[in-house]
GROMACS .gro file of C-alpha atoms in nm:
model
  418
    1UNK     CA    1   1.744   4.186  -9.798
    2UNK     CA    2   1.746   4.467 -10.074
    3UNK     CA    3   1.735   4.716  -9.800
    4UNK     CA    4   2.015   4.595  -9.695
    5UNK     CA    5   2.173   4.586 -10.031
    6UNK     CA    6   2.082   4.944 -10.094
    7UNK     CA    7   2.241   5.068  -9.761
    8UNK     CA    8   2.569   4.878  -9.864
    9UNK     CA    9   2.596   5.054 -10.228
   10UNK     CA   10   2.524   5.361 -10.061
   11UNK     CA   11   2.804   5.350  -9.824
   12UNK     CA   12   3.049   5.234 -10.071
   13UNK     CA   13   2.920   5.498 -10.315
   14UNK     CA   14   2.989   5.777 -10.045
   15UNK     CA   15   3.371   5.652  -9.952
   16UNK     CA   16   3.440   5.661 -10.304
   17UNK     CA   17   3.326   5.992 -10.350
   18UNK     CA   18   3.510   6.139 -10.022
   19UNK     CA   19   3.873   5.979 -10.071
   20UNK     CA   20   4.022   6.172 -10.307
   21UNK     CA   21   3.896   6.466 -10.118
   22UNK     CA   22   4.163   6.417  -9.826
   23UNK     CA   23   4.451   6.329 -10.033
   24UNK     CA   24   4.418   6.613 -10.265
   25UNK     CA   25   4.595   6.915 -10.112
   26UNK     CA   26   4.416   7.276 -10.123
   27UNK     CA   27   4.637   7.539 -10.315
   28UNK     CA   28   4.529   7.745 -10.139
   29UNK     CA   29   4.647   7.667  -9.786
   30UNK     CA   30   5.012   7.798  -9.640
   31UNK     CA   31   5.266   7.590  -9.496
   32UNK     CA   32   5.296   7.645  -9.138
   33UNK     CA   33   5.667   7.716  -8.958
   34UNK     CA   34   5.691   7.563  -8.601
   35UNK     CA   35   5.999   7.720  -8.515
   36UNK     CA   36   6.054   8.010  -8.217
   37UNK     CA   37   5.946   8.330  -8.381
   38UNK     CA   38   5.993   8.560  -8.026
   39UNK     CA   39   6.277   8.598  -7.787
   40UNK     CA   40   6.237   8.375  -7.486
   41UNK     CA   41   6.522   8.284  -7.215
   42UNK     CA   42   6.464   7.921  -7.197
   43UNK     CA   43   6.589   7.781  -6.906
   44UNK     CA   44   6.511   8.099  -6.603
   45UNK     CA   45   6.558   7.973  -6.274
   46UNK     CA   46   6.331   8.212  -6.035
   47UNK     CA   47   6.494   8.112  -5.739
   48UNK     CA   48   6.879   8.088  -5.652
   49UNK     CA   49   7.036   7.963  -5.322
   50UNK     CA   50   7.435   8.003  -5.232
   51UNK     CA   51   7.593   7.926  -4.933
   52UNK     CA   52   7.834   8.136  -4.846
   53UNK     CA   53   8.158   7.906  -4.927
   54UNK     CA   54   8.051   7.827  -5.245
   55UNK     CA   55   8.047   7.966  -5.574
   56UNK     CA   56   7.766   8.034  -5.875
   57UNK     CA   57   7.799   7.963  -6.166
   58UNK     CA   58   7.479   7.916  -6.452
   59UNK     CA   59   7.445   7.980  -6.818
   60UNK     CA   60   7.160   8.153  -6.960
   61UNK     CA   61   7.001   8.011  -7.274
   62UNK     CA   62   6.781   8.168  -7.553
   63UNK     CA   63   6.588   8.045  -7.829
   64UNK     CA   64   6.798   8.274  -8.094
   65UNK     CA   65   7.183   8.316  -8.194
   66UNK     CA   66   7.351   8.465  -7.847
   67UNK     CA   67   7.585   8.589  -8.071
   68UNK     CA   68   7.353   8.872  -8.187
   69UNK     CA   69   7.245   8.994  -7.818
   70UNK     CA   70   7.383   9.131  -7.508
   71UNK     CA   71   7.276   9.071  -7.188
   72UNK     CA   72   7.279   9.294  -6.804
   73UNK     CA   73   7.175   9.273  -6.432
   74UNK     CA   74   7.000   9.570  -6.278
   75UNK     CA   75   7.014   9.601  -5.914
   76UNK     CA   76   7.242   9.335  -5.859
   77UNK     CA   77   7.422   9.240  -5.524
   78UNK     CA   78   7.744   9.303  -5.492
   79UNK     CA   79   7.971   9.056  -5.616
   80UNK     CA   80   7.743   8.891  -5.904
   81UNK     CA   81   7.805   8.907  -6.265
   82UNK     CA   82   7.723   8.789  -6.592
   83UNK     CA   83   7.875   8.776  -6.891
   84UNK     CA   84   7.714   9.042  -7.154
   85UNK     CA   85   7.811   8.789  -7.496
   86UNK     CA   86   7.720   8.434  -7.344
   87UNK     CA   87   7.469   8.463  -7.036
   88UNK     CA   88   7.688   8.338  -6.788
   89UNK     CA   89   7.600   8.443  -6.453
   90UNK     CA   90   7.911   8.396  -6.191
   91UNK     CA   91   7.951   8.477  -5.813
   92UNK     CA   92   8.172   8.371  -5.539
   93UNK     CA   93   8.056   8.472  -5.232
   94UNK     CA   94   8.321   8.596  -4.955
   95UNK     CA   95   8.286   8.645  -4.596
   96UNK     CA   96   8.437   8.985  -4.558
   97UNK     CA   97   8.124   9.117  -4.781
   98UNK     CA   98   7.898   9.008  -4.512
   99UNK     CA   99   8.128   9.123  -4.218
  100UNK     CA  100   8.159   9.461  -4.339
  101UNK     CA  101   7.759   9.491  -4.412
  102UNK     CA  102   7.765   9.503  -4.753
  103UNK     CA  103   7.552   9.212  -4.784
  104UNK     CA  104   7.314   8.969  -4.543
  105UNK     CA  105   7.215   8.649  -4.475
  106UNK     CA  106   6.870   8.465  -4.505
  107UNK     CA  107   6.788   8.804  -4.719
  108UNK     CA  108   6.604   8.775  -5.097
  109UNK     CA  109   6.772   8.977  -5.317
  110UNK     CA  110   6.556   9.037  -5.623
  111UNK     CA  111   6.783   9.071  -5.901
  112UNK     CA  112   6.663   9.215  -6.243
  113UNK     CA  113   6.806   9.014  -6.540
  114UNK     CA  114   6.786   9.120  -6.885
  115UNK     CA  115   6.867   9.045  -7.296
  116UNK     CA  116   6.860   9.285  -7.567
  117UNK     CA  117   6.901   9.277  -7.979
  118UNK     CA  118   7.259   9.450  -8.082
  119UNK     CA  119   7.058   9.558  -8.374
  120UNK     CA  120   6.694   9.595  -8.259
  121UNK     CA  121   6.608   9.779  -7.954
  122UNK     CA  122   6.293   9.728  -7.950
  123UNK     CA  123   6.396   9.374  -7.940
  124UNK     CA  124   6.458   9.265  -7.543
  125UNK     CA  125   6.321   9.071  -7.252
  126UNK     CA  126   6.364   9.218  -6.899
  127UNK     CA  127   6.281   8.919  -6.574
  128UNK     CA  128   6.409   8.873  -6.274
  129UNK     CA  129   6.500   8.620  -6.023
  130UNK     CA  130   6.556   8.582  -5.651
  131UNK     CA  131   6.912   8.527  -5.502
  132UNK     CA  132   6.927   8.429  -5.115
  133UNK     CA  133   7.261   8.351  -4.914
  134UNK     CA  134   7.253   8.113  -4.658
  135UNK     CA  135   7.548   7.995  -4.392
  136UNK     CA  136   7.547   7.691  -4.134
  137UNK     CA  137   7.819   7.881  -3.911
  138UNK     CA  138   7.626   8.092  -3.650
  139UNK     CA  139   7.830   8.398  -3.603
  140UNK     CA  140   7.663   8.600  -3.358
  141UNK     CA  141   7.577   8.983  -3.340
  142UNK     CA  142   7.741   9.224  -3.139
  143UNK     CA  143   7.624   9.538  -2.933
  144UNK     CA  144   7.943   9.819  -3.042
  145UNK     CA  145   7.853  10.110  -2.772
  146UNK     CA  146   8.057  10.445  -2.922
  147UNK     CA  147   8.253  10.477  -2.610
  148UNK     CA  148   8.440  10.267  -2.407
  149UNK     CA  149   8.358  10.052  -2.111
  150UNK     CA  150   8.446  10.317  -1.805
  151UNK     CA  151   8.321  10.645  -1.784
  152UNK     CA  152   8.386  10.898  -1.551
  153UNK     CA  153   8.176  11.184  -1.525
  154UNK     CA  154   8.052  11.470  -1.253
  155UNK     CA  155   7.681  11.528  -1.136
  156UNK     CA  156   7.530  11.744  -1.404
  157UNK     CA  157   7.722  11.649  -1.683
  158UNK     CA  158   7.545  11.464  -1.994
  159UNK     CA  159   7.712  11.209  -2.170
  160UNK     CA  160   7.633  11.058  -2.546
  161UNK     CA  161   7.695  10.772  -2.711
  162UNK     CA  162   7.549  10.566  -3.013
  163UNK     CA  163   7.491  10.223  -2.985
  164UNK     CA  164   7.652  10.017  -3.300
  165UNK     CA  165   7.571   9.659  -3.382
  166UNK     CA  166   7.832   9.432  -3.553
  167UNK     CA  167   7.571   9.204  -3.684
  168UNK     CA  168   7.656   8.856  -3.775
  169UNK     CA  169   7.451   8.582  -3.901
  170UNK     CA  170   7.165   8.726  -3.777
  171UNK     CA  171   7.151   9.080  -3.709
  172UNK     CA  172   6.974   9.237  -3.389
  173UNK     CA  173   6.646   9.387  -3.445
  174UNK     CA  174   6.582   9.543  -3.077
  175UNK     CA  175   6.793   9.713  -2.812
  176UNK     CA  176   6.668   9.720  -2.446
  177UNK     CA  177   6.881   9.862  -2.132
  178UNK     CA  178   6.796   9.857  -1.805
  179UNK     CA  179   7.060   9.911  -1.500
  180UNK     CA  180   7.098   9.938  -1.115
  181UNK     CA  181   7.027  10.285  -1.040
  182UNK     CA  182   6.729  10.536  -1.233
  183UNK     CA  183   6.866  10.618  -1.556
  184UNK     CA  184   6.665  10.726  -1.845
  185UNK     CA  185   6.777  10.807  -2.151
  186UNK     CA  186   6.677  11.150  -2.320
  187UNK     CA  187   6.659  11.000  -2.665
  188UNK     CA  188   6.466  10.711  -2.754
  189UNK     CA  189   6.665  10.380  -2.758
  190UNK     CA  190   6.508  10.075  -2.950
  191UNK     CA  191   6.746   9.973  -3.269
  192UNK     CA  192   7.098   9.991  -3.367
  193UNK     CA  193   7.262  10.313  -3.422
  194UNK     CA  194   7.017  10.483  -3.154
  195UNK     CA  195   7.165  10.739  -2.888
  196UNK     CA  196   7.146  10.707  -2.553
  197UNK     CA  197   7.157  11.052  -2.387
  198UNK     CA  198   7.181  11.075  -2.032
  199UNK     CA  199   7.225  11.332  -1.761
  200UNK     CA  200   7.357  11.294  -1.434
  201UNK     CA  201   7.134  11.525  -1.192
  202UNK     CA  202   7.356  11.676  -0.895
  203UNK     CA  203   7.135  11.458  -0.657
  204UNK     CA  204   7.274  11.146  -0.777
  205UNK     CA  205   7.534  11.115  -0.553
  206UNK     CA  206   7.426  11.078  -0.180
  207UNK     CA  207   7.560  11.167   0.131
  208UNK     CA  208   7.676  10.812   0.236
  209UNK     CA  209   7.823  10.674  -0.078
  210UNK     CA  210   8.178  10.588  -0.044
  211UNK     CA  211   8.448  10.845  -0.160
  212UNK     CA  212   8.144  11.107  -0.266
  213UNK     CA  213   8.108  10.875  -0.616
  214UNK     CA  214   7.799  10.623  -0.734
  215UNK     CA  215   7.870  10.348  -0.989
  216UNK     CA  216   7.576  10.340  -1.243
  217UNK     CA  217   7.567  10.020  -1.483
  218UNK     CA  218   7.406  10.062  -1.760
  219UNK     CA  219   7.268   9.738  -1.925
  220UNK     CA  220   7.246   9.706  -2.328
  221UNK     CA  221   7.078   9.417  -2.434
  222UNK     CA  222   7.018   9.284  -2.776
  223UNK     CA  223   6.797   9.063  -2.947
  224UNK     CA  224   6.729   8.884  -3.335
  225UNK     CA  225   6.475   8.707  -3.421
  226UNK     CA  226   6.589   8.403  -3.267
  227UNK     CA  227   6.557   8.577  -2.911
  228UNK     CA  228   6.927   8.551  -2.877
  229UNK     CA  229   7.090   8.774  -2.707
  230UNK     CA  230   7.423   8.996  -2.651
  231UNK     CA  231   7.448   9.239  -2.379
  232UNK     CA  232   7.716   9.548  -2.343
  233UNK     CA  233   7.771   9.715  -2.019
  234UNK     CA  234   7.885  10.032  -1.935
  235UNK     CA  235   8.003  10.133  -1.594
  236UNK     CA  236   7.971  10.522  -1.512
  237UNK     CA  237   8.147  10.638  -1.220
  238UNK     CA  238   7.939  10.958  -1.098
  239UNK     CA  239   8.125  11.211  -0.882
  240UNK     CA  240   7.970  11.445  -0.672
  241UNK     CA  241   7.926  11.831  -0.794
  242UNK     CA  242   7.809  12.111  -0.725
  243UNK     CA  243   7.495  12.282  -0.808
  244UNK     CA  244   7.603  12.617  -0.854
  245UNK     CA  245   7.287  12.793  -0.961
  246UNK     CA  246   7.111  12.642  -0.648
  247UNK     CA  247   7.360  12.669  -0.426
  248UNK     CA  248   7.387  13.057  -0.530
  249UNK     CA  249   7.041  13.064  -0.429
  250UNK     CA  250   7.061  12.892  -0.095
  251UNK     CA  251   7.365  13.148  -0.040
  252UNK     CA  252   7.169  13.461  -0.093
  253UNK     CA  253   6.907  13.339   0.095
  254UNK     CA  254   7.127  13.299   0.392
  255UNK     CA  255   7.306  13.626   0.330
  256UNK     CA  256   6.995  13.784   0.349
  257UNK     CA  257   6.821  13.608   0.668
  258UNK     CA  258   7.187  13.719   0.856
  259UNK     CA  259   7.157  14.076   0.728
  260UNK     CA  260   6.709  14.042   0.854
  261UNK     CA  261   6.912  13.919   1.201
  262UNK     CA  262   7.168  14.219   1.221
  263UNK     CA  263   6.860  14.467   1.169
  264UNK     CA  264   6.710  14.305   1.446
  265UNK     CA  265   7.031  14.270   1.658
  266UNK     CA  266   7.066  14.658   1.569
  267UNK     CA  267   6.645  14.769   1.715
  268UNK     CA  268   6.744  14.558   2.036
  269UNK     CA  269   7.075  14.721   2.105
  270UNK     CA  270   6.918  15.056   2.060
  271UNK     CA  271   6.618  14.973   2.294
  272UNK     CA  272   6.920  14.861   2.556
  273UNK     CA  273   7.133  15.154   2.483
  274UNK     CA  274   6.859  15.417   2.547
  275UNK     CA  275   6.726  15.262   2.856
  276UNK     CA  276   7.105  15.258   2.966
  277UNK     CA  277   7.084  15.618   2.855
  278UNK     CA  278   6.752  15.695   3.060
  279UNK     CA  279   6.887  15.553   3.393
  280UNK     CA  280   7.249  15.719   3.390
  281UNK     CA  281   7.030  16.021   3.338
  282UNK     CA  282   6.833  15.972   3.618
  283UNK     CA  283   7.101  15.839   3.853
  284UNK     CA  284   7.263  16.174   3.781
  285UNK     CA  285   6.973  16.405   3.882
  286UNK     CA  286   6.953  16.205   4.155
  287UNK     CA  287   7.337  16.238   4.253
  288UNK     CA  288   7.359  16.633   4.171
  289UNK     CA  289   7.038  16.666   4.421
  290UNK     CA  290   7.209  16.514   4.687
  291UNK     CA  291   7.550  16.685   4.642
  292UNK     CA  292   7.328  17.048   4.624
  293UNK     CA  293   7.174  16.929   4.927
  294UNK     CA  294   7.469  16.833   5.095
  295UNK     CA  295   7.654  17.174   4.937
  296UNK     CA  296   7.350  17.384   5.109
  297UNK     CA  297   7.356  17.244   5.428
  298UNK     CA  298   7.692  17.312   5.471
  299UNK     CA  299   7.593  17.719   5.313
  300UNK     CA  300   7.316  17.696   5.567
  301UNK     CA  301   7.481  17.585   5.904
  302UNK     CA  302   7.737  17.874   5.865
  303UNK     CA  303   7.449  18.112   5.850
  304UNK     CA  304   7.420  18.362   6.147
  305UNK     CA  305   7.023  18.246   6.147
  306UNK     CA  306   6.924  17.988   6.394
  307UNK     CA  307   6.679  17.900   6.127
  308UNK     CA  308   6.951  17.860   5.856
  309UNK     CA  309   7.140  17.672   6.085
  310UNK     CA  310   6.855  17.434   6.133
  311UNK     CA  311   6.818  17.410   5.781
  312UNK     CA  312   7.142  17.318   5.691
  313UNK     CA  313   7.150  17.057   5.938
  314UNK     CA  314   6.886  16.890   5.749
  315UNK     CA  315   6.964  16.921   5.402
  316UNK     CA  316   7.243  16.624   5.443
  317UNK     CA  317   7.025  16.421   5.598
  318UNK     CA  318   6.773  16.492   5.316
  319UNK     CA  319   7.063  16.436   5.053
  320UNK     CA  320   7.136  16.056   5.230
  321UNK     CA  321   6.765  15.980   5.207
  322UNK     CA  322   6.778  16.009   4.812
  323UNK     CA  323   7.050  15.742   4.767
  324UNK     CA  324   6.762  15.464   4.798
  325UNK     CA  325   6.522  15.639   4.633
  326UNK     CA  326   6.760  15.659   4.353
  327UNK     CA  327   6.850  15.328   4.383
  328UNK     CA  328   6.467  15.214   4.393
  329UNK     CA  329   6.399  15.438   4.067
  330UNK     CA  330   6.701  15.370   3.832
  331UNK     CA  331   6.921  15.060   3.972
  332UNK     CA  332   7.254  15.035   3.842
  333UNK     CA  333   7.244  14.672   3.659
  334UNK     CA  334   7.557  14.566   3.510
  335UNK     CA  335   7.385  14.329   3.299
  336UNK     CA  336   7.196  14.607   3.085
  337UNK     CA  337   7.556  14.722   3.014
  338UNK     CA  338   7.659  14.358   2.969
  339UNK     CA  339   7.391  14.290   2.753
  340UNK     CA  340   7.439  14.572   2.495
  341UNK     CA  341   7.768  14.521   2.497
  342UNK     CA  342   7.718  14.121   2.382
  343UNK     CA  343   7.448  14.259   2.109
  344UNK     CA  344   7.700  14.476   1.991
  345UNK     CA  345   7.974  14.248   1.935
  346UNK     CA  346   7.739  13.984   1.781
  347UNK     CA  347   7.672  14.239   1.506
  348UNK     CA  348   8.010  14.300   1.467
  349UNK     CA  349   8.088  13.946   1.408
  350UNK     CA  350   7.818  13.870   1.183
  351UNK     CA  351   7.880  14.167   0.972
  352UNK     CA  352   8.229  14.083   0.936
  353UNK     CA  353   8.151  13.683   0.838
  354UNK     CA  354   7.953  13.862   0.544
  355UNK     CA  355   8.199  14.088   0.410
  356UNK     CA  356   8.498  13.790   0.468
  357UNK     CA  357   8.267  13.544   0.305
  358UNK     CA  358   8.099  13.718  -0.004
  359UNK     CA  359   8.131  13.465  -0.312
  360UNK     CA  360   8.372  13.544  -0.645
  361UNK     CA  361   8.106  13.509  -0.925
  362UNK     CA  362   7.862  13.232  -0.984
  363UNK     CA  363   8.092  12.946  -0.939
  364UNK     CA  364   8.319  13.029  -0.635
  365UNK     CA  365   8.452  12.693  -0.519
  366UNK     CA  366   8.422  12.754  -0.185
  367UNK     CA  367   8.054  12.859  -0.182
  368UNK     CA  368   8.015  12.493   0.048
  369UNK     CA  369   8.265  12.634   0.253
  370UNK     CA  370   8.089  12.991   0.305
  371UNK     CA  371   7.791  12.907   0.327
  372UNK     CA  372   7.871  12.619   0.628
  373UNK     CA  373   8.038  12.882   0.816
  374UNK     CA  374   7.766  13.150   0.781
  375UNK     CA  375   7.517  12.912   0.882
  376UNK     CA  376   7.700  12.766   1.139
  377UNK     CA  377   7.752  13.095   1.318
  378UNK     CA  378   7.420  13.272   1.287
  379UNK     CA  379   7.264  12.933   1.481
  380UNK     CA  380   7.549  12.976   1.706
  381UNK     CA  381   7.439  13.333   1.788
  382UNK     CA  382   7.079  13.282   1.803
  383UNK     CA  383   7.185  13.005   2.057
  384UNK     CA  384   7.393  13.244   2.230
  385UNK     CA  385   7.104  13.562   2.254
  386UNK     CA  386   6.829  13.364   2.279
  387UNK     CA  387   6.705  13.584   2.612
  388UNK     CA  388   6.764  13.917   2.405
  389UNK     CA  389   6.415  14.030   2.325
  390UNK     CA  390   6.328  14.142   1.965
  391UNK     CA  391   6.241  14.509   1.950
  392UNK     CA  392   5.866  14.522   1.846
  393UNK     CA  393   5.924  14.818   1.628
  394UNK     CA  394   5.875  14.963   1.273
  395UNK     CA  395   6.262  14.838   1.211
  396UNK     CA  396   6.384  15.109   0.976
  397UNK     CA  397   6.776  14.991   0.846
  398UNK     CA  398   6.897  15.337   0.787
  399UNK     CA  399   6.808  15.473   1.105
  400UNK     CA  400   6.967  15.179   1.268
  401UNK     CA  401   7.265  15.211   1.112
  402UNK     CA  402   7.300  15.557   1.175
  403UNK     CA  403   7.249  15.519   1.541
  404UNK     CA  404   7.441  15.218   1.581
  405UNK     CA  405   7.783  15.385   1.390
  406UNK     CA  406   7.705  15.706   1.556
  407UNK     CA  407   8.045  15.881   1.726
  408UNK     CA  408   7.907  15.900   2.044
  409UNK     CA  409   7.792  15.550   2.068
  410UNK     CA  410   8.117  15.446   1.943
  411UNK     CA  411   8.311  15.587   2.204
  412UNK     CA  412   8.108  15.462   2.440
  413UNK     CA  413   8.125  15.094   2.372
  414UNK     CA  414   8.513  15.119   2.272
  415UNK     CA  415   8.770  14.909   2.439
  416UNK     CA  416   9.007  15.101   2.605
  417UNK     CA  417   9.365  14.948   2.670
  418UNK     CA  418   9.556  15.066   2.927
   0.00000   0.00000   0.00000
């Protein structure tokens, strides 16, 4: 029991002793102030959503006299304000803003927000906050194409055209095209505001297409994120051209297998004409020995001489027995003559379808025309002299000419009227 006792007086001694110790204050210890001591916007919202019908309209608060600050949006969308004395942020969202581009749906704007001491610079706070319009009407996007719905063009033409979007509630984010007939574009074509470049190559339009023309449809099809979809076509009538710069080949070409023809045409007649030339010339030896043999028989038989007399009665006889010998060495054929005359003609013709069809420049509109009629009538005379043989002979042009316009030949092939 006096243990105990001595633990009590203890204790009491010690409470005693530390009482006063807690209600005496320390002189040396500062008072401290719980009030805001830095610049704080107290009620920031981080995250704003308008439809577009309705209308903003939220007061910023700080922990300090507004009176002393002024406040300002960086980067703000268009249409939203605030109020630089009280804080007031307004906006009242219209729907021409959004049809005309100027802003977008379902987009976070990020809009810097900030307050600054009149008197102290250095004295500011600079957030931000997110502002996002949203809109229950779906208005959908539209494909614009630069040009209108019905072209009309010619093979080897291009045509270019941008492709537009009038977006709406959700804009398009890919273009695709396809159509009924090959047609690639030149330029790449994946987005809004892309080209599409196309040229129309002269084979487009084929021979059996009604009234020489092809109908390409071109099919634009966009897409959003939704995988909805607007499409814009554009019909292209395509009529037929011409190539010029091949078909100036392809004329040439032909020009120049007629003229390879005439040089031919030109060796053959001169093979015909000399061998016509070889057998008058013999026919004529042949015809002045039997006239000198006829002429001496007659000298002879009016000779005194019995032996002259003789003679001369054989000479005729002699003279009669070269008409088949003539006739066995250098027939008269008509045909020869025939046949000369016919290669001569045919050169005539063709060299006068060259000179009457020569094209005007590079783009003579009746180069089709020409060149048909050229074509048509060297086939027709290779048709027609099919039996004439080709000389097989070093075919020299000059010397051909020369003897085909030489005088004598002339004259001897001329028509003569009566």
């Amino acid at each position: 029991m006096g243990i105990k006792k001595v633990i009590i007086i203890i204790f009491i001694f010690l409470f005693q002793f530390s009482a006063p110790a807690q209600t005496t204050p320390d002189s040396t210890q500062k008072a401290v102030n719980y009030a805001d001591s830095s610049l704080r916007i107290r009620n920031i919202n981080p995250y704003f959503t308008l439809h577009v019908d309705s209308t903003l309209r939220y007061a910023f608060e700080i922990n300090k006299d507004q009176s002393q600050y002024y406040w300002y949006l960086k980067n703000s969308p268009v249409g939203l304000k605030i109020n630089k004395d009280n804080g007031v942020l307004t906006f009242k969202a219209e729907k021409s803003y959004f049809l005309s581009g100027k802003l977008k749906y379902d987009y976070e704007y990020k809009v810097k927000i900030g307050i600054q001491n009149l008197n102290n610079p250095d004295e500011r706070i600079d957030t931000s906050f997110i502002l996002l319009f949203y809109n229950t009407e779906i208005i959908p996007s539209k494909i614009k194409p630069t040009v209108t719905s019905t072209l009309y063009i010619e093979e080897g033409d291009t045509i270019n055209f941008k492709l537009q979007c009038d977006n709406g509630s959700f804009p398009i984010e890919e273009i695709t095209y396809f159509s009924n007939y090959q047609a690639k574009s030149l330029t790449p074509v994946a987005k809004c505001n892309d080209e599409f470049t196309w040229f129309a190559p002269f084979d487009f339009v084929k021979d059996g297409d009604k009234d020489r023309q092809k109908l390409l449809e071109i099919y634009f099809v966009g897409i959003n994120k939704f995988s909805n979809r607007d499409t814009a076509i554009i019909h292209i009538y395509v009529k037929e051209n011409i190539n010029y710069p091949q078909r100036v080949m392809e004329f040439e070409k032909l020009k120049q297998d007629v003229m390879n023809y005439i040089v031919q045409l030109k060796s053959s007649f001169r093979v015909v004409d000399r061998k016509l030339k070889r057998t008058k010339k013999t026919r004529t030896g042949f015809d002045l020995g039997s006239a000198a043999t006829g002429l001496g028989g007659t000298v002879f038989s009016s000779l005194p001489n019995d032996n002259q007399k003789t003679a001369g009665k054989i000479l005729p006889s002699v003279g009669v027995a070269l008409v088949p010998v003539k006739e066995a060495t250098a027939p008269n054929v008509s045909s020869d003559q025939n046949t000369a005359s016919l290669i001569r003609n045919s050169i005539k013709r063709l060299e006068y379808l060259i000179a009457d069809n020569t094209i005007v420049g590079d783009r003579d509109p009746e180069i089709l025309n020409k060149t048909k009629k050229l074509k048509d009538e060297l086939k027709q005379m290779q048709i027609q002299l099919i039996d004439i043989p080709i000389a097989d002979e070093n075919l020299n042009s000059k010397e051909l000419d020369e003897y085909f316009n030489n005088p004598k030949v002339n004259k001897k092939y001329r028509v003569k009227h009566k």
